[in-house]
Short mmCIF file of C-alpha atoms and ligand atoms in Angstrom, two decimals:
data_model
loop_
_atom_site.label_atom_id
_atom_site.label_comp_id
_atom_site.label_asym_id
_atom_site.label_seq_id
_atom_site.Cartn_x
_atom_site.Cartn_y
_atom_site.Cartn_z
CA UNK E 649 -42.92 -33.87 -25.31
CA UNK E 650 -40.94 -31.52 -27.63
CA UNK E 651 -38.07 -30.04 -26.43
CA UNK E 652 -38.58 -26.27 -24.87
CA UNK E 653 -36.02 -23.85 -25.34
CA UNK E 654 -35.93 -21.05 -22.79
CA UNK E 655 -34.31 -17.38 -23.37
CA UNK E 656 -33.57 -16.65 -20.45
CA UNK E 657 -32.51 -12.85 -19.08
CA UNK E 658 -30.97 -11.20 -16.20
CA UNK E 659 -30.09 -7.90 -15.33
CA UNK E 660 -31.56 -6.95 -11.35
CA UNK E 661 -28.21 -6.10 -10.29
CA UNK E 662 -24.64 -5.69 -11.52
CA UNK E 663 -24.61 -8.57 -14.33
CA UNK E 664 -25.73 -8.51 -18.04
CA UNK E 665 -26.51 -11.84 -18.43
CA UNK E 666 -28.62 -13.94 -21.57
CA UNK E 667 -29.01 -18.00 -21.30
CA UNK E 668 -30.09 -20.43 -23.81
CA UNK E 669 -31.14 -23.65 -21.39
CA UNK E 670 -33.16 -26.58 -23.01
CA UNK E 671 -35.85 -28.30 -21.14
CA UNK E 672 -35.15 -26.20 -17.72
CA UNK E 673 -31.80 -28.35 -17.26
CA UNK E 674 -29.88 -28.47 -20.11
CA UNK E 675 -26.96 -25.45 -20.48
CA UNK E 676 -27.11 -24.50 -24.28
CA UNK E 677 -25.56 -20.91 -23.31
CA UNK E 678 -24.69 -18.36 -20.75
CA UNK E 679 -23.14 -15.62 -21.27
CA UNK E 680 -22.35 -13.16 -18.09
CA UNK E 681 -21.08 -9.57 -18.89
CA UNK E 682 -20.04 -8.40 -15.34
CA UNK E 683 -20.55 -5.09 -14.81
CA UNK E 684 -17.54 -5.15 -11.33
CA UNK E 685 -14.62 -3.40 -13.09
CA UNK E 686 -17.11 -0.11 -13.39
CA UNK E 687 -18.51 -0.63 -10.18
CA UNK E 688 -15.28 -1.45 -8.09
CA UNK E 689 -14.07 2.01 -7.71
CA UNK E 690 -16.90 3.26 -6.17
CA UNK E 691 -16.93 0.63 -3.62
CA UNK E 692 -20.24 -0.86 -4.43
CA UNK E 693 -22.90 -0.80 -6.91
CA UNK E 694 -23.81 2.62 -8.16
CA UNK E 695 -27.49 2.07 -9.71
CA UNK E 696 -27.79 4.21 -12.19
CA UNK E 697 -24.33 3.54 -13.60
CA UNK E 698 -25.80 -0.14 -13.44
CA UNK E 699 -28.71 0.44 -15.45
CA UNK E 700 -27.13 2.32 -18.23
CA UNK E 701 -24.31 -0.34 -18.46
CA UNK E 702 -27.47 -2.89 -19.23
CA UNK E 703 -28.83 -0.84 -21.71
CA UNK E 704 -25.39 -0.83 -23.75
CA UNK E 705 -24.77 -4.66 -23.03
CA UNK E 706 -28.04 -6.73 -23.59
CA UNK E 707 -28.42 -6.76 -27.00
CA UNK E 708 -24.98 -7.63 -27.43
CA UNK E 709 -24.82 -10.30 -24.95
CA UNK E 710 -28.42 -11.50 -26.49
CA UNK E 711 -26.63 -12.25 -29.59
CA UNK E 712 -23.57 -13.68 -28.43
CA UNK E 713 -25.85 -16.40 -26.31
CA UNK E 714 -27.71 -17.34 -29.17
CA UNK E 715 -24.59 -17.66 -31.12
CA UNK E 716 -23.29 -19.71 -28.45
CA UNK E 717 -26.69 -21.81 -27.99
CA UNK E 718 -26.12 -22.42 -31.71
CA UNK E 719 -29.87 -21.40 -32.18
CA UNK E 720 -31.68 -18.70 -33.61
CA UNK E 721 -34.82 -16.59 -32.22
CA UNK E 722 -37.39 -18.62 -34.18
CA UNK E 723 -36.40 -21.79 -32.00
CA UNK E 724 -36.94 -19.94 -28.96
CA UNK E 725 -40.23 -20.88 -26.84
CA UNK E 726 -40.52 -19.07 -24.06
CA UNK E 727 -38.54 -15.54 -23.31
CA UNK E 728 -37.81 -15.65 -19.49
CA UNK E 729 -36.43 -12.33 -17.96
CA UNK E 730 -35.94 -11.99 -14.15
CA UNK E 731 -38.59 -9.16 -12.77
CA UNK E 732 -37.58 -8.90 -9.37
CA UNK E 733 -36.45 -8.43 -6.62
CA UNK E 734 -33.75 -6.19 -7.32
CA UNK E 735 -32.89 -2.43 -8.65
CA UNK E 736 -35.51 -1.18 -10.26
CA UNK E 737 -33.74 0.47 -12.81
CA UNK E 738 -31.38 -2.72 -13.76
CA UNK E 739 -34.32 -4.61 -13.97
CA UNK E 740 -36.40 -2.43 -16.24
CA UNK E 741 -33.26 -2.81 -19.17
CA UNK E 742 -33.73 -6.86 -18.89
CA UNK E 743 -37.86 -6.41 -18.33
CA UNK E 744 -38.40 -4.57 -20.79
CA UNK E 745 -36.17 -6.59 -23.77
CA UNK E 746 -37.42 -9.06 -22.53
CA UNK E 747 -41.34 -8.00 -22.98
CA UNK E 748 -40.46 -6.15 -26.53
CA UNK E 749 -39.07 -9.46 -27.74
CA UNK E 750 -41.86 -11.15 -26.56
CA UNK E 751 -44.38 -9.09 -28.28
CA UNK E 752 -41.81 -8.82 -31.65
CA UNK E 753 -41.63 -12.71 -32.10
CA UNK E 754 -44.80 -13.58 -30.72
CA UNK E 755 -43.40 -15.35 -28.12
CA UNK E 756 -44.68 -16.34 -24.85
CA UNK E 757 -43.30 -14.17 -21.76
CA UNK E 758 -42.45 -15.89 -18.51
CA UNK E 759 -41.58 -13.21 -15.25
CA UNK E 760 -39.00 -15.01 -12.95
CA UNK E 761 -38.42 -14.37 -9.33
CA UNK E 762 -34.55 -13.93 -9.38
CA UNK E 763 -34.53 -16.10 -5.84
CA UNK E 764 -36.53 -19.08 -7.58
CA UNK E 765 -33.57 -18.51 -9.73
CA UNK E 766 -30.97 -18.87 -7.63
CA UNK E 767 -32.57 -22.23 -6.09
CA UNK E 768 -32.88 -23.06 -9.66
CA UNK E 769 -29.26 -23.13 -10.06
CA UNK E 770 -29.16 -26.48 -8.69
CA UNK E 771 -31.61 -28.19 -11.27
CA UNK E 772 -28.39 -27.01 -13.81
CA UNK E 773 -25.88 -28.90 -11.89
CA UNK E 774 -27.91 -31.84 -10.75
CA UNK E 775 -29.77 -33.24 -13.76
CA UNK E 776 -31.32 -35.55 -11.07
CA UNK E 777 -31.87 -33.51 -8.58
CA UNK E 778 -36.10 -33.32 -7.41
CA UNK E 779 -37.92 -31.19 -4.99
CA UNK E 780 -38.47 -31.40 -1.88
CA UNK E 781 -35.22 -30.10 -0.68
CA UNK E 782 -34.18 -27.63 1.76
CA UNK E 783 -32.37 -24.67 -0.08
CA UNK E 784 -30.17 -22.37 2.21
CA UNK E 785 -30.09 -18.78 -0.19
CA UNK E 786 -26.99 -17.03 0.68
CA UNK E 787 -26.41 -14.17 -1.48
CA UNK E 788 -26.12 -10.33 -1.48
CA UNK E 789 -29.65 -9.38 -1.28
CA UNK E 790 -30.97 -12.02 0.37
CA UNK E 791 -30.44 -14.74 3.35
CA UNK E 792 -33.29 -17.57 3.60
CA UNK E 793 -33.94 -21.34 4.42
CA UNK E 794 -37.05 -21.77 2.09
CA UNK E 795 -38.50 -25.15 1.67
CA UNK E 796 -38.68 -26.08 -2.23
CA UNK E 797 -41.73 -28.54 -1.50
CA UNK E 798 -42.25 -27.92 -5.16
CA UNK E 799 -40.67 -26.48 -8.80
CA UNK E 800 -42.69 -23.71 -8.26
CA UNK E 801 -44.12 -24.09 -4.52
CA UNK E 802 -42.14 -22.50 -1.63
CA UNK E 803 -42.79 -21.94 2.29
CA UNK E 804 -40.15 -19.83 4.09
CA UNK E 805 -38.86 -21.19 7.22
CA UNK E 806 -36.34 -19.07 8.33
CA UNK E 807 -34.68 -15.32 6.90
CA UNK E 808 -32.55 -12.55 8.03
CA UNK E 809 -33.98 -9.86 10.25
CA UNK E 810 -31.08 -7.62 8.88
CA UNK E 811 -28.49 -7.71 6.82
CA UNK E 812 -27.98 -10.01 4.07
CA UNK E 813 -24.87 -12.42 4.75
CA UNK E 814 -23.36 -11.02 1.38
CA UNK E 815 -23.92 -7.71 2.33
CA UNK E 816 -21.53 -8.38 5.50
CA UNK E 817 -18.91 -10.13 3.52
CA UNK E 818 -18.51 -7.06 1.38
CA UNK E 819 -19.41 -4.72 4.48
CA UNK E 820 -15.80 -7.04 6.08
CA UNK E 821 -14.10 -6.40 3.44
CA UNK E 822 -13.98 -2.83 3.29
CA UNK E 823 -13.72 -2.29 6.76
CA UNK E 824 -10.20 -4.08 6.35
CA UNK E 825 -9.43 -2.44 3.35
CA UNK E 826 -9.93 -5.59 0.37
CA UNK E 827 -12.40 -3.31 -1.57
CA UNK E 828 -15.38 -4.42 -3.78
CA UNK E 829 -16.90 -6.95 -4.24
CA UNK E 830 -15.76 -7.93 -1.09
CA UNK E 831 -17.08 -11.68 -1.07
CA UNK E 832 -14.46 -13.43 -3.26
CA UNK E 833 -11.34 -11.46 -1.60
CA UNK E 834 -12.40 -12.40 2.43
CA UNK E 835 -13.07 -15.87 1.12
CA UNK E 836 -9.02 -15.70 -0.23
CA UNK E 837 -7.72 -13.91 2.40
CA UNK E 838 -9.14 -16.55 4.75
CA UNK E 839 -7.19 -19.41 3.76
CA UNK E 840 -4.45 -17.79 5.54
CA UNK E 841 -5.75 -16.88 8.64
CA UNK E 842 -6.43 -18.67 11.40
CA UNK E 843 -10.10 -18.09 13.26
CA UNK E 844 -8.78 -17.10 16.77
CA UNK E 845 -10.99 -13.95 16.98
CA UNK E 846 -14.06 -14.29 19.25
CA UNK E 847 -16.86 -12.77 17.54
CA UNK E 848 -20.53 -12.80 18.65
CA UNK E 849 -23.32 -14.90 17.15
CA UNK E 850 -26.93 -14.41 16.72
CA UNK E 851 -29.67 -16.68 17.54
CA UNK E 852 -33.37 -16.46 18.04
CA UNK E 853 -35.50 -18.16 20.12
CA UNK E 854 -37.80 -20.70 18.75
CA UNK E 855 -37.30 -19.13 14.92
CA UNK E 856 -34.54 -20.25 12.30
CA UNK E 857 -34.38 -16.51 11.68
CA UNK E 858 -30.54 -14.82 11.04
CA UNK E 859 -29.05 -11.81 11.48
CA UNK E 860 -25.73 -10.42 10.24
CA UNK E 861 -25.58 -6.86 11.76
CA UNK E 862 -24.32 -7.49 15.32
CA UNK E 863 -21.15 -9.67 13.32
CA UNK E 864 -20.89 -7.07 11.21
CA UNK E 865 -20.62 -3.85 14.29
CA UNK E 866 -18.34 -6.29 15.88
CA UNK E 867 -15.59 -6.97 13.07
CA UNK E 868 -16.10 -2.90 12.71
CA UNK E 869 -15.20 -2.38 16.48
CA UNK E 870 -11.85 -4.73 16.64
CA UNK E 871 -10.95 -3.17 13.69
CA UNK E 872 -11.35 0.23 15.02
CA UNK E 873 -9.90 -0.42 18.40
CA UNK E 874 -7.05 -3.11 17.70
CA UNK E 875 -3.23 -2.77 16.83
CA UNK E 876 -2.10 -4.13 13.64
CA UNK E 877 -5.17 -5.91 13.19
CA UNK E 878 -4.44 -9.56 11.42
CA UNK E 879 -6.67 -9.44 8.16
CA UNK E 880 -6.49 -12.93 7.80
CA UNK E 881 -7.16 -14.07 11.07
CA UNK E 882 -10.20 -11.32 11.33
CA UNK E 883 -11.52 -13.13 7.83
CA UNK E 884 -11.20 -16.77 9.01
CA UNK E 885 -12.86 -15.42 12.17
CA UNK E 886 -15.74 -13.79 10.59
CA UNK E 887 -16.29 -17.00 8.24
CA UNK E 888 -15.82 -19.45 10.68
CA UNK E 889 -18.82 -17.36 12.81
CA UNK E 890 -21.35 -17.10 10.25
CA UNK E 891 -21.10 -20.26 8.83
CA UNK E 892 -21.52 -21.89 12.67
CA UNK E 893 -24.96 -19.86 12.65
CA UNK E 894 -25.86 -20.96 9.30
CA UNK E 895 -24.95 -25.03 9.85
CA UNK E 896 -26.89 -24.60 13.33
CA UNK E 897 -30.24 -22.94 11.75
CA UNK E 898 -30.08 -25.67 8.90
CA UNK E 899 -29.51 -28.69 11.42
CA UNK E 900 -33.04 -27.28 13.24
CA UNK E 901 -34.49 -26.84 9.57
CA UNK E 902 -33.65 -30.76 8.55
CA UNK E 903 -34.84 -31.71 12.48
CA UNK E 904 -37.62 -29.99 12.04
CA UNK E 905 -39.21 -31.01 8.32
CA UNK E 906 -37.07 -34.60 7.85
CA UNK E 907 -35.37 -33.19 4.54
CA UNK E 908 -33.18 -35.59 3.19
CA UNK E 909 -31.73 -33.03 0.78
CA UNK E 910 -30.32 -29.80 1.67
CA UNK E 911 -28.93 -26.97 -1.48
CA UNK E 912 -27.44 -24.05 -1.40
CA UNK E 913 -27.63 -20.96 -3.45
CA UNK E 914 -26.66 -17.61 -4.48
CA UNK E 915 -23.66 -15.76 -4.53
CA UNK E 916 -22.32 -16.69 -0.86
CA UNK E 917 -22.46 -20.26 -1.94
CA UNK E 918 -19.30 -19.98 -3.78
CA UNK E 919 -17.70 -19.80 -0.35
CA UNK E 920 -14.87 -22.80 0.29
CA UNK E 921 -15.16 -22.65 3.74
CA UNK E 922 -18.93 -22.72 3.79
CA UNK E 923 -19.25 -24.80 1.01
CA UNK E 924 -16.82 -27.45 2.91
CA UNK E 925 -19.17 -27.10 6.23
CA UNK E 926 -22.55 -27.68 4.22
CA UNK E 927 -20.69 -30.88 2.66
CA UNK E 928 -19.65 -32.41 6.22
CA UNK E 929 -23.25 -32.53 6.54
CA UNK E 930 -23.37 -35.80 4.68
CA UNK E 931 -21.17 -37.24 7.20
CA UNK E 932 -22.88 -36.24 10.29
CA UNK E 933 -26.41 -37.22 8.55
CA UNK E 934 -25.92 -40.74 6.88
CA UNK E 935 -29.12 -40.28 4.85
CA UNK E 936 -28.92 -36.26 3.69
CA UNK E 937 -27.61 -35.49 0.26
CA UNK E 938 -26.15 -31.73 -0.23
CA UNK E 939 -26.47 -29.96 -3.02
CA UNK E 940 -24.84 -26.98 -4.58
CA UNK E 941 -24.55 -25.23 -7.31
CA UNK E 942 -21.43 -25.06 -10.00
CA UNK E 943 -19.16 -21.99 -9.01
CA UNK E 944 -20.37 -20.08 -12.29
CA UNK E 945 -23.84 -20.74 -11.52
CA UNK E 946 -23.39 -19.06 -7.75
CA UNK E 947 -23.95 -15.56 -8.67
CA UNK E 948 -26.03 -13.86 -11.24
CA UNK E 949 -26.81 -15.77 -14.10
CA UNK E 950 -29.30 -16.01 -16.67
CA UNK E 951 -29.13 -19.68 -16.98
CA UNK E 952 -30.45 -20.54 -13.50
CA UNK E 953 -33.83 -17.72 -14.40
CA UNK E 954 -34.17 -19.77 -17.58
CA UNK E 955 -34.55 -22.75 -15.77
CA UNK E 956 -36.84 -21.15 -12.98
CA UNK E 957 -38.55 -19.72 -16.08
CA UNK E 958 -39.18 -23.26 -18.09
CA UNK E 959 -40.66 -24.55 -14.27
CA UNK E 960 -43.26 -21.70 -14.07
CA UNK E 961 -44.02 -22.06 -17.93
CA UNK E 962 -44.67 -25.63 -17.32
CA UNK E 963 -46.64 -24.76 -13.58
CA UNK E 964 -48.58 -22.22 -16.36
CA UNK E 965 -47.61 -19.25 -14.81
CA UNK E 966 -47.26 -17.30 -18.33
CA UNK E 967 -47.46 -13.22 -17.92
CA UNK E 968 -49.06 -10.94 -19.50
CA UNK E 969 -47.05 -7.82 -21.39
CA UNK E 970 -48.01 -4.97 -18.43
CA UNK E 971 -45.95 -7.48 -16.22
CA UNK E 972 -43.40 -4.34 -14.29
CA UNK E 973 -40.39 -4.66 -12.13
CA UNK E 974 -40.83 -5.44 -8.79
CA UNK E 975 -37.81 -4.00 -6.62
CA UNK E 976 -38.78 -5.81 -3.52
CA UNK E 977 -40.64 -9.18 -4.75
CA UNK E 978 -40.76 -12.00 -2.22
CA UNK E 979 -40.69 -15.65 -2.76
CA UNK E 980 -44.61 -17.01 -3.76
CA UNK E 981 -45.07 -18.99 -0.70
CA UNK E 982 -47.93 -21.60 -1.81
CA UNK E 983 -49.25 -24.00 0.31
CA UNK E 984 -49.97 -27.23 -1.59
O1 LIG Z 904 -26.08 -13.95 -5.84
P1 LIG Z 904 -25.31 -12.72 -6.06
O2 LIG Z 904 -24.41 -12.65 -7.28
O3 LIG Z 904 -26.23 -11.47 -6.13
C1 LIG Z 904 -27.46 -11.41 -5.48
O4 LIG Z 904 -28.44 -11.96 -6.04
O5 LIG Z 904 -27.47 -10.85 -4.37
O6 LIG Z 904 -24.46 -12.50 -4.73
C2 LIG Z 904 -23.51 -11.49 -4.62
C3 LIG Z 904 -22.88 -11.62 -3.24
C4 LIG Z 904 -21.92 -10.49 -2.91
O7 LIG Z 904 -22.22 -10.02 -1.61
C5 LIG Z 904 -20.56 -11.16 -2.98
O8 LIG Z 904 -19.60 -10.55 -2.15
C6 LIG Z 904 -20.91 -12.57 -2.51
O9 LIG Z 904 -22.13 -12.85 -3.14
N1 LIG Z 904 -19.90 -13.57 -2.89
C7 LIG Z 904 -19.18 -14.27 -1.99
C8 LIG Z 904 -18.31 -15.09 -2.75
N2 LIG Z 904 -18.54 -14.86 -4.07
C9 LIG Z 904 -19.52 -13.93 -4.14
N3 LIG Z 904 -19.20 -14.28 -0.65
C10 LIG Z 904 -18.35 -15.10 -0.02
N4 LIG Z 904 -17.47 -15.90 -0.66
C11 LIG Z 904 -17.41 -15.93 -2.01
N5 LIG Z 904 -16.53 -16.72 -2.63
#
């Protein structure tokens, strides 16, 4: 078979990003413009701010991937821009370049699920690595244990009820003052600390269900009502607790289906601490293989929707150019 070059785009959140990836594993390009120095001093992502930011970046960034990629438009086979889930807004900028180049270059269009991205993230790193796998999704938006039983064929075994795990790193991190985004700065911070805070865990009967908010009131609370809090002990505390719930929720997942691979994804995957706990699974499992993704491909990326995109182009799932953002898509659960 020829080789297929995928464009892919990304833009649901706070990162301009455009990907050149050959044959759905193969990094030609990816360029990231990170939109965090506009966003930081307002403590978070401000959406509108977001989408304008896209608007001024993407053709720019376009250019500078293909330059990168060493390729031109006319090579391109399939344009691949994430259309959900995310803000609606940010993901109109990428949507929509993505459609009008599309329809200018007569090229086929490709939606991608920006969570089939993330999982895809792992195709980039391990050339060999195959569905089925287990793929633990920790990032900002989103907390799951989805089954990849296929490229493009997903059942959901277990998500949060609440808040997303990344939303309660950053949620930490203001509450003791590190600012945005908080993720990267408690994951420093930690290395120093010790974890001799008690902090409460959640876990649900007979479901491999999370949730975050209960960890989240509680860091709040000692915070509120304790002397010269230690801000390093509080962050190796936290970390130490919600990794313990995700390694127990996975160990149930892998007792449950058998896997023999387990990934991680997203943003909260560039985690030492939790990235160090998901790897001791090898040793307490003598047949499981973890997986997990290069730091750069952790958070937002186009190069991980690129390769999500060349899967569903090769599944067939081409789209159509009325294809819209959807702010609140879910993973296509299929059952084979
Ligand atoms: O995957 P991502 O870039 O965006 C979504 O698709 O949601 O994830 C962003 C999240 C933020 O909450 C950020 O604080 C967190 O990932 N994050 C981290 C680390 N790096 C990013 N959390 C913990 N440790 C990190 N090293």
């Amino acid at each position: 078979m020829k080789d297929l070059l995928v464009l892919g785009i990304e833009s649901s959140c706070d990162e301009t990003s455009v990907a050149v990836v050959k044959n759905g594993r193969e990094l030609l390009s990816n360029v990231i413009d990170t939109q965090i120095p506009i966003h930081e001093k307002y403590g978070g992502v401000v959406p509108e701010i977001a989408s304008r930011n896209h608007i001024e970046a993407i053709t720019r960034v376009t250019k500078k991937a293909l330059e990168e990629a060493n390729v031109t438009f006319e090579d391109i086979d399939v344009i691949a821009p994430t259309y959900g889930p995310g803000l609606v807004g940010a993901l109109l900028v990428g949507l929509s370049y993505g459609k009008a180049l599309s329809f200018a270059l007569n090229k086929l269009l490709v939606g991608v699920n920006h969570i089939e991205g993330h999982i895809a993230a792992n195709y980039i790193t391990y050339k060999e690595l195959e569905p089925p796998f287990l793929c633990v999704l920790i990032s900002g938006g989103n907390t799951q244990i989805i089954n990849v039983k296929d490229y493009t064929k997903f059942e959901m075994l277990g998500k949060t009820r609440d808040d997303a795990i990344g939303e309660a790193f950053d949620k930490v991190a203001r509450v003791v003052g590190l600012g945005y985004p908080g993720g990267p700065k408690v994951d420093k911070l930690a290395l120093e600390g010790e974890p001799n805070i008690k902090l409460p865990k959640t876990h649900f009967e007979n479901s491999l269900d999370f949730s975050f908010s209960g960890i989240k009131t509680a860091v709040i609370n000692y915070n509120h009502n304790t002397k010269d809090v230690n801000k390093a002990d509080l962050c190796a505390s936290f970390e130490k607790a919600v990794t313990e719930v995700l390694i127990e929720n996975v160990t149930e997942a892998i007792k449950q289906t058998g896997a023999k691979k387990v990934a991680i994804a997203g943003g909260v995957s560039a985690n030492k601490f939790i990235r160090k706990a998901f790897l001791n699974l090898e040793n307490e499992y003598s047949e499981l293989k973890v997986y997990m993704p290069d730091m750069k491909l952790c958070t937002d990326n186009a190069a991980m929707i690129a390769s999500a995109g060349y899967y569903n182009f090769i599944a067939g799932n081409t789209y159509e150019l009325d294809l819209n953002a959807m702010p609140n898509l879910k993973i296509k659960e299929k059952v084979i």
